[in-house]
mmCIF file of C-alpha atoms in Angstrom:
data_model
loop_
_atom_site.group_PDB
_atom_site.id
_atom_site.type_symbol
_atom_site.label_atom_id
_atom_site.label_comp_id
_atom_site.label_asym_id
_atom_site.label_seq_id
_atom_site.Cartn_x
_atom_site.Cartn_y
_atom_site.Cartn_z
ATOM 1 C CA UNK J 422 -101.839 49.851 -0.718
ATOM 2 C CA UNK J 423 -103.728 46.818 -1.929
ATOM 3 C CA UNK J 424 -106.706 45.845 -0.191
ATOM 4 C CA UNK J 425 -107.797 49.219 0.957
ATOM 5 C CA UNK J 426 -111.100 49.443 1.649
ATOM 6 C CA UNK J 427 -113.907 51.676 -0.421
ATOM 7 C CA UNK J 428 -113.587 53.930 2.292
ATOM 8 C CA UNK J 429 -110.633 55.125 1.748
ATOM 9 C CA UNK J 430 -110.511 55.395 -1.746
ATOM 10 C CA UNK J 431 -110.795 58.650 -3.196
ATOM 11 C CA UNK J 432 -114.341 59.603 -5.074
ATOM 12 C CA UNK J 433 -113.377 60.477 -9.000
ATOM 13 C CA UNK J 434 -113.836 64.317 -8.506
ATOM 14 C CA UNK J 435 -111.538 64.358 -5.874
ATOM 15 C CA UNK J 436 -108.880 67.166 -5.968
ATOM 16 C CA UNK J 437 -105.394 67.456 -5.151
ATOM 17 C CA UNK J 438 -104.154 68.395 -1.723
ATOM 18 C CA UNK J 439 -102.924 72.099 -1.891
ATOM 19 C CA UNK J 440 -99.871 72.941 0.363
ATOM 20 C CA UNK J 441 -101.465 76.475 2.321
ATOM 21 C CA UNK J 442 -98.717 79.127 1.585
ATOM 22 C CA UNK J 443 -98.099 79.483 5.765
ATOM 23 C CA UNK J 444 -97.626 75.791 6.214
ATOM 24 C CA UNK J 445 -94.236 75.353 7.487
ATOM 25 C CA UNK J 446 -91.348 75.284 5.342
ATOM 26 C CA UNK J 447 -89.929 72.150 3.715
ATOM 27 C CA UNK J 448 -87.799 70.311 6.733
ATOM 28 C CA UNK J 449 -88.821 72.628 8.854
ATOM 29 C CA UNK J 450 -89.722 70.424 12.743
ATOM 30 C CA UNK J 451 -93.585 70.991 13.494
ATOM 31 C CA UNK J 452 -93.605 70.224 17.112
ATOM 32 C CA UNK J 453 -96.053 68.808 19.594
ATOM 33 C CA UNK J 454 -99.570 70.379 18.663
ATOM 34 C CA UNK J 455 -100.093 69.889 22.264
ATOM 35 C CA UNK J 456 -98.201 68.814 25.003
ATOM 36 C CA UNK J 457 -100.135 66.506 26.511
ATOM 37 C CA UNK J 458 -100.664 64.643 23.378
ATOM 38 C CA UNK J 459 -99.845 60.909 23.823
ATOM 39 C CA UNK J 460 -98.469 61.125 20.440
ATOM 40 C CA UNK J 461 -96.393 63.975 19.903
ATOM 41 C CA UNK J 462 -96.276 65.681 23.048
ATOM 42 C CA UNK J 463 -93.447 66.082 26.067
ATOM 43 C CA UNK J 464 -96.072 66.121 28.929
ATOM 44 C CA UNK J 465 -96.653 62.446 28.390
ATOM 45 C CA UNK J 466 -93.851 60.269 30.073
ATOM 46 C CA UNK J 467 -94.535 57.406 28.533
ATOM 47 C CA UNK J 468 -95.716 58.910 25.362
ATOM 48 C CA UNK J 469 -94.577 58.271 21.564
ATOM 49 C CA UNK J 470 -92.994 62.046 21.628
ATOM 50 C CA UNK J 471 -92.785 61.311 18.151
ATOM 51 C CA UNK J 472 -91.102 63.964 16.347
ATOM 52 C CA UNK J 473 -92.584 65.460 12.436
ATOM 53 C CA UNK J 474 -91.062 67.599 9.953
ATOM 54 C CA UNK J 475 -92.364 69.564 7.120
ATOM 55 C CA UNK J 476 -91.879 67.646 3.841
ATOM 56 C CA UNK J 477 -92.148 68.947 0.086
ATOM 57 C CA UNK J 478 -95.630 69.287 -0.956
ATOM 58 C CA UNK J 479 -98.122 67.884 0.992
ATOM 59 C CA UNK J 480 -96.252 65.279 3.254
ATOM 60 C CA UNK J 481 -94.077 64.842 6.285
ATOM 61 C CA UNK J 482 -91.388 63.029 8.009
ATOM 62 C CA UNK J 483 -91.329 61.590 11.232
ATOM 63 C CA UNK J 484 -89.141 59.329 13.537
ATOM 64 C CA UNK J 485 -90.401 57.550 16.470
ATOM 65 C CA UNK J 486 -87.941 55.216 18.779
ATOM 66 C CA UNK J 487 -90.096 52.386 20.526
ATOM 67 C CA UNK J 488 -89.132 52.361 24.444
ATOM 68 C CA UNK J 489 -89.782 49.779 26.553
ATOM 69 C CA UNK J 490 -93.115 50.842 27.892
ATOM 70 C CA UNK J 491 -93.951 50.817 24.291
ATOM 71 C CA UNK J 492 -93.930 47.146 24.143
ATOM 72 C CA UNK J 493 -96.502 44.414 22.959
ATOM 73 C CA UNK J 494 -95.100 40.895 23.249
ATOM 74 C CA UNK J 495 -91.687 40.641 25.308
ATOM 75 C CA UNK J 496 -89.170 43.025 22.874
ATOM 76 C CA UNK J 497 -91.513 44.213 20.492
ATOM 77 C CA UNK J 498 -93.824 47.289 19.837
ATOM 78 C CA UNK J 499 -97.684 47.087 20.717
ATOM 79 C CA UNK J 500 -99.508 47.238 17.654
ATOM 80 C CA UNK J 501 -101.577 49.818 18.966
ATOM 81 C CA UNK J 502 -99.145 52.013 19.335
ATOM 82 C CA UNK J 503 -97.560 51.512 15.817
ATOM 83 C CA UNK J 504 -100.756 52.076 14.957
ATOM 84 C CA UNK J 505 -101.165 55.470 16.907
ATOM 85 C CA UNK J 506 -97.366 56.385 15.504
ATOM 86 C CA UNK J 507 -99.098 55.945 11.762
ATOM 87 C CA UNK J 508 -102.222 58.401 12.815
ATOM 88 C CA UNK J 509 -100.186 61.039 14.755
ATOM 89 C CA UNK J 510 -98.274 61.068 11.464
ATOM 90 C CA UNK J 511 -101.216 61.434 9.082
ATOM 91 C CA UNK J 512 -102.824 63.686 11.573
ATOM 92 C CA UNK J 513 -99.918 66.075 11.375
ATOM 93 C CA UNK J 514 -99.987 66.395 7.493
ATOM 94 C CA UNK J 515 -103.461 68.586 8.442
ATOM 95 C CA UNK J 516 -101.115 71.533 9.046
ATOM 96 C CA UNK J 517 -99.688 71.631 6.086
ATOM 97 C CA UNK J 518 -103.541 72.215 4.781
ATOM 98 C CA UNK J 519 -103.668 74.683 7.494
ATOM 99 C CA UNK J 520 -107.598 72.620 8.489
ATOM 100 C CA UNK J 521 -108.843 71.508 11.906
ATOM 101 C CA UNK J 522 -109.099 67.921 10.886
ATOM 102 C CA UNK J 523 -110.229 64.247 12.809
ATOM 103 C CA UNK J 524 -109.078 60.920 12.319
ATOM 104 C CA UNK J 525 -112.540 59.335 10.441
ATOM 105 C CA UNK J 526 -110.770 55.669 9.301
ATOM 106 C CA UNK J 527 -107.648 54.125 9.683
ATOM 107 C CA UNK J 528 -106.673 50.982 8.192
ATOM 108 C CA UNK J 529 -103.367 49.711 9.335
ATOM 109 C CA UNK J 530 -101.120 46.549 8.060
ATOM 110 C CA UNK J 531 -98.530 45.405 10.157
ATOM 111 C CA UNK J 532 -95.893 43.992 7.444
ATOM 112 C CA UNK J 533 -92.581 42.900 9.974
ATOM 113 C CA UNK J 534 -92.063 43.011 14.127
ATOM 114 C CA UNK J 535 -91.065 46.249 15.436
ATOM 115 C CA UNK J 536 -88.042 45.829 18.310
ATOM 116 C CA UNK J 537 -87.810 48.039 21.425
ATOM 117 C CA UNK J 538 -84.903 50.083 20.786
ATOM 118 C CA UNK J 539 -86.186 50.555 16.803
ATOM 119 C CA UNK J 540 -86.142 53.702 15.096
ATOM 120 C CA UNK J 541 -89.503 54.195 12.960
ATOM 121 C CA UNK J 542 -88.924 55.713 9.946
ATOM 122 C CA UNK J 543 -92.544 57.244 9.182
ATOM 123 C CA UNK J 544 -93.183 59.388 6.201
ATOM 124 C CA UNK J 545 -97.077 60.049 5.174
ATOM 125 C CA UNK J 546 -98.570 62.157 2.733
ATOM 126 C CA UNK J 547 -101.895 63.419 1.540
ATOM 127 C CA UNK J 548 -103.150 61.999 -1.445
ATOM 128 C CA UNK J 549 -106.887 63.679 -2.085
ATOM 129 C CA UNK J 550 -109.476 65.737 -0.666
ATOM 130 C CA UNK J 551 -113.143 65.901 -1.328
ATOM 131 C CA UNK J 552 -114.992 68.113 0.804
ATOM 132 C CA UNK J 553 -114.386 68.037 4.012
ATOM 133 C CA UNK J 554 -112.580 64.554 3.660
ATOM 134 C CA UNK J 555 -108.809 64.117 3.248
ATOM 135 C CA UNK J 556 -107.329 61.049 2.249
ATOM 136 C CA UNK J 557 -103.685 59.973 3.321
ATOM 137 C CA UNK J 558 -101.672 57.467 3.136
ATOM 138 C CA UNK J 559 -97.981 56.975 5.432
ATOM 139 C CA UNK J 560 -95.370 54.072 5.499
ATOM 140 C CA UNK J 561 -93.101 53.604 8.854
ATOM 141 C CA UNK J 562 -89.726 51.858 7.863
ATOM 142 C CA UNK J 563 -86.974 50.244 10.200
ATOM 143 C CA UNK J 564 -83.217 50.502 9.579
ATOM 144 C CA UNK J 565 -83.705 53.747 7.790
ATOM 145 C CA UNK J 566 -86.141 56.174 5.700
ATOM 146 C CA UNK J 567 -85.278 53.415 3.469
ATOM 147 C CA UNK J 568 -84.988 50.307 4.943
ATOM 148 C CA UNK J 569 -87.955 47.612 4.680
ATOM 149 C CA UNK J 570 -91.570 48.820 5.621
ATOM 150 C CA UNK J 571 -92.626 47.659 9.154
ATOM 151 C CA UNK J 572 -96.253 48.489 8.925
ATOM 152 C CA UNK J 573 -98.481 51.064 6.719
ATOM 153 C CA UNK J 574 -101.180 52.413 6.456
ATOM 154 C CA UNK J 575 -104.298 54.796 4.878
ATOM 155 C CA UNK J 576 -106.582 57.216 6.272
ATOM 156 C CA UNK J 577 -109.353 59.337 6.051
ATOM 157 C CA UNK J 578 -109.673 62.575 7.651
ATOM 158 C CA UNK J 579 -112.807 64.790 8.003
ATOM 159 C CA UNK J 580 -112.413 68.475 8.539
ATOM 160 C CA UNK J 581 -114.156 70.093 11.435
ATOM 161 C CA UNK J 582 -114.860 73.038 13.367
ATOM 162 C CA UNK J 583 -112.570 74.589 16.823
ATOM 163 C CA UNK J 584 -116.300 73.725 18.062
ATOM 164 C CA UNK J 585 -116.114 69.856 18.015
ATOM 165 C CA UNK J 586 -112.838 70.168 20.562
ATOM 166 C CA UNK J 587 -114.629 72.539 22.637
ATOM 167 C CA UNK J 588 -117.810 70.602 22.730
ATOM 168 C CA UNK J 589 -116.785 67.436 23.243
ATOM 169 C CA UNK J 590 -113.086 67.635 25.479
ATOM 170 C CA UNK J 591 -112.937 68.266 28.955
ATOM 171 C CA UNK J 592 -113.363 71.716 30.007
ATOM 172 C CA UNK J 593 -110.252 72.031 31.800
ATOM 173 C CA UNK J 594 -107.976 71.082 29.107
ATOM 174 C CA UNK J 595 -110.051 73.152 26.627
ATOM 175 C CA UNK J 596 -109.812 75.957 28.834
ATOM 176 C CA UNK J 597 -106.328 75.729 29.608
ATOM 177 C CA UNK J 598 -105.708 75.466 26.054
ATOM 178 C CA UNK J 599 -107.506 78.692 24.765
ATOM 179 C CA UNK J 600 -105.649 80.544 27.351
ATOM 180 C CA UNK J 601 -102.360 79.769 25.864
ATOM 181 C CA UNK J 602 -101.106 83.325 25.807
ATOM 182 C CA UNK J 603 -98.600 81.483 22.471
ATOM 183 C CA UNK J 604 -101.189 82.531 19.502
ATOM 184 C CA UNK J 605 -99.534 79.248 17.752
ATOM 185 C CA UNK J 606 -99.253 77.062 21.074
ATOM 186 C CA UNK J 607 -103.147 77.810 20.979
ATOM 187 C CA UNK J 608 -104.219 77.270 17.185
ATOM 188 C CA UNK J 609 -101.602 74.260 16.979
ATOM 189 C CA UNK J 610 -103.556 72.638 20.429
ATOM 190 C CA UNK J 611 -106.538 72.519 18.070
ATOM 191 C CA UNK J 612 -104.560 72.318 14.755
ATOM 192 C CA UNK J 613 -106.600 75.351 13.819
ATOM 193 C CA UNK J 614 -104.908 78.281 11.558
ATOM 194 C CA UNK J 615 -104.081 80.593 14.073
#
């Protein structure tokens, strides 16, 4: 993407992303990490319930449809919430590292309006990792996977502990969360290997 900033461009000794062997298969539907997520899960009414699927190496699919309540201007999608449809996206290629990971940057370009009624097309993909940073980068399309680009957008994520959820969320959640008696309900609800 032109114009991204030095922040999210890879150092030189950067490495490739590495699929984990576990990561789901190729296709295969990841699911809400958690259901209250705004972006991905089915306890939010008025949530993106955006849906992901494995891709082939390290990337994913995903398709979001923009509802009314999603709207910005009279018809059209909120920025902000293309915007969280991009990092829900990037955030869910962290599984496929099997790593506990946090949005550190997002840089977003909003290329063409986004209707209410629109499919988003969304399709992201890791492109380096240094450390404890991971740098992605995800296009969401209209019309189909390959119909023109709506908006775009690179990130960088930084690895962290189960400890950063569990230090800084609200106790309730976190608690409700752990107890999960669903050993992948409960690692997913932190994106943690379970």
């Amino acid at each position: 993407m032109s114009g991204t900033s030095a922040a999210l461009t890879p150092p030189a000794d950067a490495v490739a992303p590495v699929r984990h062997p576990d990561a789901p298969a190729p296709g295969e539907l990841l699911g809400a990490h958690y259901e209250h997520c705004f972006g991905c899960g089915e306890g939010q009414p008025h949530g993106l319930h955006l849906a992901a699927r494995a891709g082939e190496g390290v990337s994913v699919t995903a398709e979001f449809t923009v509802k009314p309540a999603h709207q910005g201007a009279p018809g059209l999608a909120h920025g902000g919430v293309l915007a969280t449809a991009l990092d829900e996206t990037l955030g869910s290629l962290n599984w496929l590292l099997r790593t506990i990971a946090v949005t550190g940057r997002l840089e977003t370009d909003f290329v063409r309006p986004v209707p209410v009624d629109t499919v988003l097309h969304l399709d992201a993909r890791i492109t380096a990792v240094h450390g404890r940073k991971i740098y992605s980068t995800a296009t969401g399309r209209i019309g189909g996977p390959e119909g023109p680009v709506a908006v775009r957008a690179d990130a960088l994520f930084i690895e962290v502990k189960v400890d950063h959820f569990i230090e800084n969320g609200r106790p309730a959640e976190i608690q409700a969360a752990m107890a999960d008696p669903d050993q992948v309900k409960r690692a997913r609800a932190f994106e943690v290997n379970p």
